mmCIF file with all atom_site columns, C-alpha atoms and ligand atoms in Angstrom:
data_model
loop_
_atom_site.group_PDB
_atom_site.id
_atom_site.type_symbol
_atom_site.label_atom_id
_atom_site.label_alt_id
_atom_site.label_comp_id
_atom_site.label_asym_id
_atom_site.label_entity_id
_atom_site.label_seq_id
_atom_site.pdbx_PDB_ins_code
_atom_site.Cartn_x
_atom_site.Cartn_y
_atom_site.Cartn_z
_atom_site.occupancy
_atom_site.B_iso_or_equiv
_atom_site.pdbx_formal_charge
_atom_site.auth_seq_id
_atom_site.auth_comp_id
_atom_site.auth_asym_id
_atom_site.auth_atom_id
_atom_site.pdbx_PDB_model_num
ATOM   1   C CA . UNK A 1 1   ? -64.879 0.304   -78.640  1.00 91.00 ? 1   UNK A CA 1
ATOM   2   C CA . UNK A 1 2   ? -63.857 -2.210  -81.308  1.00 96.00 ? 2   UNK A CA 1
ATOM   3   C CA . UNK A 1 3   ? -66.652 -4.838  -81.971  1.00 98.00 ? 3   UNK A CA 1
ATOM   4   C CA . UNK A 1 4   ? -65.565 -8.240  -82.935  1.00 98.00 ? 4   UNK A CA 1
ATOM   5   C CA . UNK A 1 5   ? -68.071 -10.703 -84.335  1.00 98.00 ? 5   UNK A CA 1
ATOM   6   C CA . UNK A 1 6   ? -67.731 -14.356 -83.650  1.00 98.00 ? 6   UNK A CA 1
ATOM   7   C CA . UNK A 1 7   ? -69.691 -16.452 -86.215  1.00 98.00 ? 7   UNK A CA 1
ATOM   8   C CA . UNK A 1 8   ? -72.065 -18.358 -83.894  1.00 98.00 ? 8   UNK A CA 1
ATOM   9   C CA . UNK A 1 9   ? -73.464 -21.158 -86.060  1.00 96.00 ? 9   UNK A CA 1
ATOM   10  C CA . UNK A 1 10  ? -71.300 -23.960 -84.602  1.00 93.00 ? 10  UNK A CA 1
ATOM   11  C CA . UNK A 1 11  ? -68.031 -24.607 -82.819  1.00 90.00 ? 11  UNK A CA 1
ATOM   12  C CA . UNK A 1 12  ? -65.919 -22.921 -80.120  1.00 90.00 ? 12  UNK A CA 1
ATOM   13  C CA . UNK A 1 13  ? -67.938 -19.664 -79.898  1.00 97.00 ? 13  UNK A CA 1
ATOM   14  C CA . UNK A 1 14  ? -67.999 -18.872 -76.229  1.00 97.00 ? 14  UNK A CA 1
ATOM   15  C CA . UNK A 1 15  ? -64.272 -19.274 -75.677  1.00 97.00 ? 15  UNK A CA 1
ATOM   16  C CA . UNK A 1 16  ? -63.577 -16.729 -78.515  1.00 98.00 ? 16  UNK A CA 1
ATOM   17  C CA . UNK A 1 17  ? -66.111 -14.316 -76.906  1.00 98.00 ? 17  UNK A CA 1
ATOM   18  C CA . UNK A 1 18  ? -64.084 -14.463 -73.600  1.00 98.00 ? 18  UNK A CA 1
ATOM   19  C CA . UNK A 1 19  ? -60.787 -14.136 -75.378  1.00 98.00 ? 19  UNK A CA 1
ATOM   20  C CA . UNK A 1 20  ? -62.006 -11.058 -77.299  1.00 98.00 ? 20  UNK A CA 1
ATOM   21  C CA . UNK A 1 21  ? -63.332 -9.550  -74.035  1.00 98.00 ? 21  UNK A CA 1
ATOM   22  C CA . UNK A 1 22  ? -59.894 -10.181 -72.346  1.00 98.00 ? 22  UNK A CA 1
ATOM   23  C CA . UNK A 1 23  ? -58.402 -8.150  -75.164  1.00 98.00 ? 23  UNK A CA 1
ATOM   24  C CA . UNK A 1 24  ? -60.643 -5.123  -74.109  1.00 97.00 ? 24  UNK A CA 1
ATOM   25  C CA . UNK A 1 25  ? -62.933 -5.297  -77.120  1.00 98.00 ? 25  UNK A CA 1
ATOM   26  C CA . UNK A 1 26  ? -66.603 -6.094  -77.361  1.00 98.00 ? 26  UNK A CA 1
ATOM   27  C CA . UNK A 1 27  ? -67.698 -9.410  -78.736  1.00 98.00 ? 27  UNK A CA 1
ATOM   28  C CA . UNK A 1 28  ? -70.877 -10.055 -80.676  1.00 98.00 ? 28  UNK A CA 1
ATOM   29  C CA . UNK A 1 29  ? -72.067 -13.596 -81.366  1.00 98.00 ? 29  UNK A CA 1
ATOM   30  C CA . UNK A 1 30  ? -73.238 -13.572 -84.955  1.00 98.00 ? 30  UNK A CA 1
ATOM   31  C CA . UNK A 1 31  ? -76.348 -15.690 -85.519  1.00 96.00 ? 31  UNK A CA 1
ATOM   32  C CA . UNK A 1 32  ? -78.105 -13.690 -88.180  1.00 96.00 ? 32  UNK A CA 1
ATOM   33  C CA . UNK A 1 33  ? -76.385 -12.293 -91.282  1.00 96.00 ? 33  UNK A CA 1
ATOM   34  C CA . UNK A 1 34  ? -77.790 -8.750  -90.672  1.00 96.00 ? 34  UNK A CA 1
ATOM   35  C CA . UNK A 1 35  ? -75.610 -8.539  -87.517  1.00 98.00 ? 35  UNK A CA 1
ATOM   36  C CA . UNK A 1 36  ? -72.446 -8.561  -89.697  1.00 98.00 ? 36  UNK A CA 1
ATOM   37  C CA . UNK A 1 37  ? -73.018 -4.849  -90.311  1.00 97.00 ? 37  UNK A CA 1
ATOM   38  C CA . UNK A 1 38  ? -72.561 -4.104  -86.597  1.00 97.00 ? 38  UNK A CA 1
ATOM   39  C CA . UNK A 1 39  ? -69.055 -5.432  -86.253  1.00 98.00 ? 39  UNK A CA 1
ATOM   40  C CA . UNK A 1 40  ? -65.520 -4.259  -87.277  1.00 98.00 ? 40  UNK A CA 1
ATOM   41  C CA . UNK A 1 41  ? -63.998 -7.611  -87.685  1.00 98.00 ? 41  UNK A CA 1
ATOM   42  C CA . UNK A 1 42  ? -65.075 -11.318 -87.637  1.00 98.00 ? 42  UNK A CA 1
ATOM   43  C CA . UNK A 1 43  ? -63.705 -14.499 -86.082  1.00 98.00 ? 43  UNK A CA 1
ATOM   44  C CA . UNK A 1 44  ? -64.654 -17.826 -87.817  1.00 98.00 ? 44  UNK A CA 1
ATOM   45  C CA . UNK A 1 45  ? -64.216 -20.417 -84.946  1.00 98.00 ? 45  UNK A CA 1
ATOM   46  C CA . UNK A 1 46  ? -63.035 -23.910 -85.028  1.00 97.00 ? 46  UNK A CA 1
ATOM   47  C CA . UNK A 1 47  ? -65.474 -26.741 -85.100  1.00 96.00 ? 47  UNK A CA 1
ATOM   48  C CA . UNK A 1 48  ? -66.257 -28.825 -88.222  1.00 96.00 ? 48  UNK A CA 1
ATOM   49  C CA . UNK A 1 49  ? -65.942 -27.029 -91.518  1.00 97.00 ? 49  UNK A CA 1
ATOM   50  C CA . UNK A 1 50  ? -68.488 -29.263 -93.382  1.00 97.00 ? 50  UNK A CA 1
ATOM   51  C CA . UNK A 1 51  ? -71.093 -28.750 -90.679  1.00 97.00 ? 51  UNK A CA 1
ATOM   52  C CA . UNK A 1 52  ? -70.344 -25.059 -90.587  1.00 97.00 ? 52  UNK A CA 1
ATOM   53  C CA . UNK A 1 53  ? -70.808 -24.826 -94.306  1.00 97.00 ? 53  UNK A CA 1
ATOM   54  C CA . UNK A 1 54  ? -74.062 -26.675 -94.167  1.00 98.00 ? 54  UNK A CA 1
ATOM   55  C CA . UNK A 1 55  ? -75.355 -24.056 -91.578  1.00 97.00 ? 55  UNK A CA 1
ATOM   56  C CA . UNK A 1 56  ? -73.892 -21.230 -93.626  1.00 98.00 ? 56  UNK A CA 1
ATOM   57  C CA . UNK A 1 57  ? -76.107 -22.446 -96.554  1.00 98.00 ? 57  UNK A CA 1
ATOM   58  C CA . UNK A 1 58  ? -79.076 -23.124 -94.366  1.00 97.00 ? 58  UNK A CA 1
ATOM   59  C CA . UNK A 1 59  ? -79.116 -19.632 -92.871  1.00 96.00 ? 59  UNK A CA 1
ATOM   60  C CA . UNK A 1 60  ? -78.144 -18.007 -96.217  1.00 96.00 ? 60  UNK A CA 1
ATOM   61  C CA . UNK A 1 61  ? -74.934 -16.497 -94.889  1.00 97.00 ? 61  UNK A CA 1
ATOM   62  C CA . UNK A 1 62  ? -72.561 -17.121 -97.798  1.00 98.00 ? 62  UNK A CA 1
ATOM   63  C CA . UNK A 1 63  ? -73.094 -13.919 -99.728  1.00 98.00 ? 63  UNK A CA 1
ATOM   64  C CA . UNK A 1 64  ? -72.869 -11.754 -96.669  1.00 98.00 ? 64  UNK A CA 1
ATOM   65  C CA . UNK A 1 65  ? -69.644 -13.445 -95.535  1.00 98.00 ? 65  UNK A CA 1
ATOM   66  C CA . UNK A 1 66  ? -68.225 -12.780 -99.012  1.00 98.00 ? 66  UNK A CA 1
ATOM   67  C CA . UNK A 1 67  ? -69.345 -9.235  -98.875  1.00 98.00 ? 67  UNK A CA 1
ATOM   68  C CA . UNK A 1 68  ? -67.839 -8.865  -95.504  1.00 98.00 ? 68  UNK A CA 1
ATOM   69  C CA . UNK A 1 69  ? -64.523 -10.147 -96.767  1.00 98.00 ? 69  UNK A CA 1
ATOM   70  C CA . UNK A 1 70  ? -64.533 -7.609  -99.645  1.00 97.00 ? 70  UNK A CA 1
ATOM   71  C CA . UNK A 1 71  ? -65.441 -4.745  -97.232  1.00 96.00 ? 71  UNK A CA 1
ATOM   72  C CA . UNK A 1 72  ? -61.991 -4.320  -95.987  1.00 95.00 ? 72  UNK A CA 1
ATOM   73  C CA . UNK A 1 73  ? -62.801 -5.635  -92.435  1.00 97.00 ? 73  UNK A CA 1
ATOM   74  C CA . UNK A 1 74  ? -60.465 -8.156  -91.092  1.00 98.00 ? 74  UNK A CA 1
ATOM   75  C CA . UNK A 1 75  ? -61.391 -11.799 -90.621  1.00 98.00 ? 75  UNK A CA 1
ATOM   76  C CA . UNK A 1 76  ? -59.639 -14.482 -88.476  1.00 99.00 ? 76  UNK A CA 1
ATOM   77  C CA . UNK A 1 77  ? -60.230 -18.110 -89.215  1.00 98.00 ? 77  UNK A CA 1
ATOM   78  C CA . UNK A 1 78  ? -59.184 -20.594 -86.550  1.00 98.00 ? 78  UNK A CA 1
ATOM   79  C CA . UNK A 1 79  ? -58.911 -24.268 -87.461  1.00 97.00 ? 79  UNK A CA 1
ATOM   80  C CA . UNK A 1 80  ? -62.214 -25.052 -89.290  1.00 97.00 ? 80  UNK A CA 1
ATOM   81  C CA . UNK A 1 81  ? -62.438 -21.228 -89.770  1.00 98.00 ? 81  UNK A CA 1
ATOM   82  C CA . UNK A 1 82  ? -59.087 -21.299 -91.609  1.00 98.00 ? 82  UNK A CA 1
ATOM   83  C CA . UNK A 1 83  ? -60.594 -23.970 -93.891  1.00 98.00 ? 83  UNK A CA 1
ATOM   84  C CA . UNK A 1 84  ? -63.504 -21.718 -94.571  1.00 98.00 ? 84  UNK A CA 1
ATOM   85  C CA . UNK A 1 85  ? -61.206 -18.821 -95.648  1.00 98.00 ? 85  UNK A CA 1
ATOM   86  C CA . UNK A 1 86  ? -58.730 -20.783 -97.759  1.00 98.00 ? 86  UNK A CA 1
ATOM   87  C CA . UNK A 1 87  ? -59.084 -20.542 -101.547 1.00 98.00 ? 87  UNK A CA 1
ATOM   88  C CA . UNK A 1 88  ? -58.225 -24.117 -102.029 1.00 98.00 ? 88  UNK A CA 1
ATOM   89  C CA . UNK A 1 89  ? -58.978 -27.293 -99.836  1.00 98.00 ? 89  UNK A CA 1
ATOM   90  C CA . UNK A 1 90  ? -56.870 -30.296 -100.923 1.00 97.00 ? 90  UNK A CA 1
ATOM   91  C CA . UNK A 1 91  ? -59.097 -32.964 -102.362 1.00 96.00 ? 91  UNK A CA 1
ATOM   92  C CA . UNK A 1 92  ? -62.218 -30.680 -102.802 1.00 97.00 ? 92  UNK A CA 1
ATOM   93  C CA . UNK A 1 93  ? -63.344 -29.068 -105.989 1.00 96.00 ? 93  UNK A CA 1
ATOM   94  C CA . UNK A 1 94  ? -64.709 -25.866 -104.417 1.00 97.00 ? 94  UNK A CA 1
ATOM   95  C CA . UNK A 1 95  ? -63.528 -23.640 -101.536 1.00 98.00 ? 95  UNK A CA 1
ATOM   96  C CA . UNK A 1 96  ? -66.029 -22.130 -99.023  1.00 98.00 ? 96  UNK A CA 1
ATOM   97  C CA . UNK A 1 97  ? -65.585 -18.386 -98.640  1.00 98.00 ? 97  UNK A CA 1
ATOM   98  C CA . UNK A 1 98  ? -62.308 -18.734 -100.573 1.00 98.00 ? 98  UNK A CA 1
ATOM   99  C CA . UNK A 1 99  ? -60.680 -15.360 -99.854  1.00 98.00 ? 99  UNK A CA 1
ATOM   100 C CA . UNK A 1 100 ? -57.250 -16.265 -98.503  1.00 98.00 ? 100 UNK A CA 1
ATOM   101 C CA . UNK A 1 101 ? -54.536 -17.388 -100.942 1.00 98.00 ? 101 UNK A CA 1
ATOM   102 C CA . UNK A 1 102 ? -53.568 -20.681 -99.132  1.00 98.00 ? 102 UNK A CA 1
ATOM   103 C CA . UNK A 1 103 ? -54.106 -24.304 -99.867  1.00 98.00 ? 103 UNK A CA 1
ATOM   104 C CA . UNK A 1 104 ? -55.134 -26.279 -96.830  1.00 98.00 ? 104 UNK A CA 1
ATOM   105 C CA . UNK A 1 105 ? -55.289 -29.880 -96.071  1.00 97.00 ? 105 UNK A CA 1
ATOM   106 C CA . UNK A 1 106 ? -57.858 -31.022 -93.508  1.00 97.00 ? 106 UNK A CA 1
ATOM   107 C CA . UNK A 1 107 ? -57.199 -33.343 -90.498  1.00 94.00 ? 107 UNK A CA 1
ATOM   108 C CA . UNK A 1 108 ? -53.529 -33.331 -91.593  1.00 90.00 ? 108 UNK A CA 1
ATOM   109 C CA . UNK A 1 109 ? -51.803 -34.292 -88.415  1.00 87.00 ? 109 UNK A CA 1
ATOM   110 C CA . UNK A 1 110 ? -52.927 -37.927 -88.423  1.00 74.00 ? 110 UNK A CA 1
ATOM   111 C CA . UNK A 1 111 ? -55.446 -39.914 -86.447  1.00 67.00 ? 111 UNK A CA 1
ATOM   112 C CA . UNK A 1 112 ? -53.025 -40.925 -83.683  1.00 58.00 ? 112 UNK A CA 1
ATOM   113 C CA . UNK A 1 113 ? -52.454 -37.303 -83.030  1.00 69.00 ? 113 UNK A CA 1
ATOM   114 C CA . UNK A 1 114 ? -56.074 -36.107 -83.005  1.00 84.00 ? 114 UNK A CA 1
ATOM   115 C CA . UNK A 1 115 ? -55.198 -33.418 -80.545  1.00 92.00 ? 115 UNK A CA 1
ATOM   116 C CA . UNK A 1 116 ? -51.951 -32.172 -79.104  1.00 94.00 ? 116 UNK A CA 1
ATOM   117 C CA . UNK A 1 117 ? -50.329 -29.105 -77.695  1.00 95.00 ? 117 UNK A CA 1
ATOM   118 C CA . UNK A 1 118 ? -47.163 -27.469 -79.212  1.00 96.00 ? 118 UNK A CA 1
ATOM   119 C CA . UNK A 1 119 ? -45.130 -24.364 -78.328  1.00 97.00 ? 119 UNK A CA 1
ATOM   120 C CA . UNK A 1 120 ? -44.995 -22.025 -81.298  1.00 98.00 ? 120 UNK A CA 1
ATOM   121 C CA . UNK A 1 121 ? -42.928 -19.104 -82.212  1.00 98.00 ? 121 UNK A CA 1
ATOM   122 C CA . UNK A 1 122 ? -45.470 -16.844 -83.874  1.00 98.00 ? 122 UNK A CA 1
ATOM   123 C CA . UNK A 1 123 ? -43.893 -13.937 -85.706  1.00 98.00 ? 123 UNK A CA 1
ATOM   124 C CA . UNK A 1 124 ? -45.050 -10.570 -84.260  1.00 97.00 ? 124 UNK A CA 1
ATOM   125 C CA . UNK A 1 125 ? -47.174 -12.305 -81.607  1.00 98.00 ? 125 UNK A CA 1
ATOM   126 C CA . UNK A 1 126 ? -45.216 -14.450 -79.192  1.00 97.00 ? 126 UNK A CA 1
ATOM   127 C CA . UNK A 1 127 ? -42.166 -16.703 -79.105  1.00 97.00 ? 127 UNK A CA 1
ATOM   128 C CA . UNK A 1 128 ? -43.707 -19.196 -76.738  1.00 97.00 ? 128 UNK A CA 1
ATOM   129 C CA . UNK A 1 129 ? -47.286 -19.596 -77.644  1.00 98.00 ? 129 UNK A CA 1
ATOM   130 C CA . UNK A 1 130 ? -48.892 -22.826 -76.242  1.00 97.00 ? 130 UNK A CA 1
ATOM   131 C CA . UNK A 1 131 ? -51.101 -23.910 -79.256  1.00 97.00 ? 131 UNK A CA 1
ATOM   132 C CA . UNK A 1 132 ? -53.828 -26.477 -78.933  1.00 97.00 ? 132 UNK A CA 1
ATOM   133 C CA . UNK A 1 133 ? -54.399 -28.546 -82.179  1.00 96.00 ? 133 UNK A CA 1
ATOM   134 C CA . UNK A 1 134 ? -57.600 -30.589 -82.595  1.00 95.00 ? 134 UNK A CA 1
ATOM   135 C CA . UNK A 1 135 ? -57.974 -32.526 -85.751  1.00 95.00 ? 135 UNK A CA 1
ATOM   136 C CA . UNK A 1 136 ? -56.186 -29.630 -87.276  1.00 96.00 ? 136 UNK A CA 1
ATOM   137 C CA . UNK A 1 137 ? -55.594 -28.620 -90.897  1.00 97.00 ? 137 UNK A CA 1
ATOM   138 C CA . UNK A 1 138 ? -52.331 -27.150 -92.046  1.00 97.00 ? 138 UNK A CA 1
ATOM   139 C CA . UNK A 1 139 ? -51.401 -24.796 -94.916  1.00 98.00 ? 139 UNK A CA 1
ATOM   140 C CA . UNK A 1 140 ? -49.671 -26.762 -97.639  1.00 98.00 ? 140 UNK A CA 1
ATOM   141 C CA . UNK A 1 141 ? -49.039 -23.898 -99.925  1.00 97.00 ? 141 UNK A CA 1
ATOM   142 C CA . UNK A 1 142 ? -49.177 -20.137 -99.450  1.00 98.00 ? 142 UNK A CA 1
ATOM   143 C CA . UNK A 1 143 ? -49.424 -17.431 -102.133 1.00 98.00 ? 143 UNK A CA 1
ATOM   144 C CA . UNK A 1 144 ? -46.698 -14.860 -102.517 1.00 97.00 ? 144 UNK A CA 1
ATOM   145 C CA . UNK A 1 145 ? -48.596 -12.174 -100.557 1.00 98.00 ? 145 UNK A CA 1
ATOM   146 C CA . UNK A 1 146 ? -49.134 -14.404 -97.565  1.00 98.00 ? 146 UNK A CA 1
ATOM   147 C CA . UNK A 1 147 ? -46.943 -13.798 -94.575  1.00 98.00 ? 147 UNK A CA 1
ATOM   148 C CA . UNK A 1 148 ? -46.021 -17.045 -92.740  1.00 98.00 ? 148 UNK A CA 1
ATOM   149 C CA . UNK A 1 149 ? -46.329 -16.427 -89.062  1.00 98.00 ? 149 UNK A CA 1
ATOM   150 C CA . UNK A 1 150 ? -45.669 -19.875 -87.575  1.00 98.00 ? 150 UNK A CA 1
ATOM   151 C CA . UNK A 1 151 ? -44.691 -23.374 -88.428  1.00 98.00 ? 151 UNK A CA 1
ATOM   152 C CA . UNK A 1 152 ? -44.845 -26.644 -86.543  1.00 96.00 ? 152 UNK A CA 1
ATOM   153 C CA . UNK A 1 153 ? -42.607 -29.513 -87.670  1.00 94.00 ? 153 UNK A CA 1
ATOM   154 C CA . UNK A 1 154 ? -41.972 -27.564 -90.917  1.00 95.00 ? 154 UNK A CA 1
ATOM   155 C CA . UNK A 1 155 ? -45.673 -27.176 -91.538  1.00 97.00 ? 155 UNK A CA 1
ATOM   156 C CA . UNK A 1 156 ? -47.350 -23.780 -91.843  1.00 98.00 ? 156 UNK A CA 1
ATOM   157 C CA . UNK A 1 157 ? -49.840 -23.368 -89.007  1.00 98.00 ? 157 UNK A CA 1
ATOM   158 C CA . UNK A 1 158 ? -50.385 -19.585 -88.908  1.00 98.00 ? 158 UNK A CA 1
ATOM   159 C CA . UNK A 1 159 ? -50.369 -16.991 -91.701  1.00 98.00 ? 159 UNK A CA 1
ATOM   160 C CA . UNK A 1 160 ? -51.647 -13.626 -92.611  1.00 98.00 ? 160 UNK A CA 1
ATOM   161 C CA . UNK A 1 161 ? -52.591 -12.143 -95.929  1.00 98.00 ? 161 UNK A CA 1
ATOM   162 C CA . UNK A 1 162 ? -53.390 -8.487  -95.359  1.00 97.00 ? 162 UNK A CA 1
ATOM   163 C CA . UNK A 1 163 ? -56.595 -8.286  -93.456  1.00 98.00 ? 163 UNK A CA 1
ATOM   164 C CA . UNK A 1 164 ? -56.983 -12.135 -93.307  1.00 98.00 ? 164 UNK A CA 1
ATOM   165 C CA . UNK A 1 165 ? -55.537 -14.119 -90.494  1.00 98.00 ? 165 UNK A CA 1
ATOM   166 C CA . UNK A 1 166 ? -55.681 -17.854 -90.190  1.00 98.00 ? 166 UNK A CA 1
ATOM   167 C CA . UNK A 1 167 ? -54.315 -20.481 -87.886  1.00 98.00 ? 167 UNK A CA 1
ATOM   168 C CA . UNK A 1 168 ? -54.589 -24.273 -87.606  1.00 98.00 ? 168 UNK A CA 1
ATOM   169 C CA . UNK A 1 169 ? -54.969 -24.379 -83.848  1.00 97.00 ? 169 UNK A CA 1
ATOM   170 C CA . UNK A 1 170 ? -57.387 -23.088 -81.205  1.00 97.00 ? 170 UNK A CA 1
ATOM   171 C CA . UNK A 1 171 ? -55.996 -19.851 -79.664  1.00 97.00 ? 171 UNK A CA 1
ATOM   172 C CA . UNK A 1 172 ? -59.051 -19.352 -77.673  1.00 96.00 ? 172 UNK A CA 1
ATOM   173 C CA . UNK A 1 173 ? -58.778 -22.524 -75.527  1.00 96.00 ? 173 UNK A CA 1
ATOM   174 C CA . UNK A 1 174 ? -55.967 -21.235 -73.185  1.00 96.00 ? 174 UNK A CA 1
ATOM   175 C CA . UNK A 1 175 ? -55.686 -18.034 -71.257  1.00 95.00 ? 175 UNK A CA 1
ATOM   176 C CA . UNK A 1 176 ? -52.990 -16.798 -73.633  1.00 97.00 ? 176 UNK A CA 1
ATOM   177 C CA . UNK A 1 177 ? -54.877 -14.059 -75.541  1.00 98.00 ? 177 UNK A CA 1
ATOM   178 C CA . UNK A 1 178 ? -51.989 -12.609 -77.562  1.00 98.00 ? 178 UNK A CA 1
ATOM   179 C CA . UNK A 1 179 ? -53.037 -13.946 -80.935  1.00 98.00 ? 179 UNK A CA 1
ATOM   180 C CA . UNK A 1 180 ? -56.590 -12.573 -80.415  1.00 98.00 ? 180 UNK A CA 1
ATOM   181 C CA . UNK A 1 181 ? -54.962 -9.409  -79.290  1.00 98.00 ? 181 UNK A CA 1
ATOM   182 C CA . UNK A 1 182 ? -52.981 -9.266  -82.549  1.00 98.00 ? 182 UNK A CA 1
ATOM   183 C CA . UNK A 1 183 ? -56.210 -9.630  -84.416  1.00 98.00 ? 183 UNK A CA 1
ATOM   184 C CA . UNK A 1 184 ? -57.849 -6.811  -82.512  1.00 98.00 ? 184 UNK A CA 1
ATOM   185 C CA . UNK A 1 185 ? -54.871 -4.643  -83.445  1.00 98.00 ? 185 UNK A CA 1
ATOM   186 C CA . UNK A 1 186 ? -55.401 -5.643  -87.070  1.00 98.00 ? 186 UNK A CA 1
ATOM   187 C CA . UNK A 1 187 ? -58.976 -4.373  -86.719  1.00 98.00 ? 187 UNK A CA 1
ATOM   188 C CA . UNK A 1 188 ? -57.852 -1.025  -85.184  1.00 97.00 ? 188 UNK A CA 1
ATOM   189 C CA . UNK A 1 189 ? -55.433 -0.511  -88.082  1.00 95.00 ? 189 UNK A CA 1
ATOM   190 C CA . UNK A 1 190 ? -58.062 -1.408  -90.613  1.00 94.00 ? 190 UNK A CA 1
ATOM   191 C CA . UNK A 1 191 ? -60.537 1.106   -88.997  1.00 88.00 ? 191 UNK A CA 1
ATOM   192 C CA . UNK A 1 192 ? -58.063 3.882   -89.574  1.00 86.00 ? 192 UNK A CA 1
ATOM   193 C CA . UNK A 1 193 ? -57.709 2.853   -93.132  1.00 72.00 ? 193 UNK A CA 1
ATOM   194 C CA . UNK A 1 194 ? -61.521 2.521   -93.762  1.00 63.00 ? 194 UNK A CA 1
ATOM   195 C CA . UNK A 1 195 ? -62.658 5.726   -91.878  1.00 55.00 ? 195 UNK A CA 1
HETATM 196 N N1 . LIG B 2 .   ? -61.242 -31.249 -88.597  1.00 59.76 ? 1   LIG B N1 1
HETATM 197 C C1 . LIG B 2 .   ? -62.083 -30.062 -88.738  1.00 59.76 ? 1   LIG B C1 1
HETATM 198 C C2 . LIG B 2 .   ? -62.492 -29.771 -90.151  1.00 59.76 ? 1   LIG B C2 1
HETATM 199 O O1 . LIG B 2 .   ? -61.986 -30.347 -91.026  1.00 59.76 ? 1   LIG B O1 1
HETATM 200 C C3 . LIG B 2 .   ? -61.476 -28.840 -88.050  1.00 59.76 ? 1   LIG B C3 1
HETATM 201 C C4 . LIG B 2 .   ? -61.181 -29.204 -86.644  1.00 59.76 ? 1   LIG B C4 1
HETATM 202 C C5 . LIG B 2 .   ? -61.249 -27.964 -85.771  1.00 59.76 ? 1   LIG B C5 1
HETATM 203 O O2 . LIG B 2 .   ? -61.749 -26.971 -86.137  1.00 59.76 ? 1   LIG B O2 1
HETATM 204 N N2 . LIG B 2 .   ? -60.809 -28.202 -84.511  1.00 59.76 ? 1   LIG B N2 1
HETATM 205 O O3 . LIG B 2 .   ? -63.281 -28.888 -90.423  1.00 59.76 ? 1   LIG B O3 1
#
């Protein structure tokens, strides 16, 4: 069975676990870096990217996360997780993991719209995906190898670059598991390539 890790340092962890299980895969909450070896793909959940970064450093996870990214195993960053994957964060000197060729802006939908729901057409996933945005970032600029999967009001809110998938919203907060399912399929494909 496909094993999907969910980085369990902070944020919406349990909801991702349930979503992965609903897709017929096994979910593993990753609390120690050694557990990364056990999983075929990794979800970086939403939460607060600055807090998550602090905990990544505290528990000495950064090198292992970068190694994981280089191993060929897929990674899916949702909301704060997308910020962790991006190679450029507007207004900051350094990225975090920095493996996906996108520039992101944090909290970019304005204070008055701290959270909202929007119906999205996500290429290859769903034409009617109810997406929950919470203090969401968006992708301001995407490199040429990045496939734009969804936009909201002209802003990029979901994208894929090879084995890296990122979205601005929280796909785990509804019972629509199609985007998680898409990620599980990415993992299955990558296993065929790696094995
Ligand atoms: N605003 C958060 C950040 O900048 C992300 C919010 C979220 O993950 N829901 O990290």
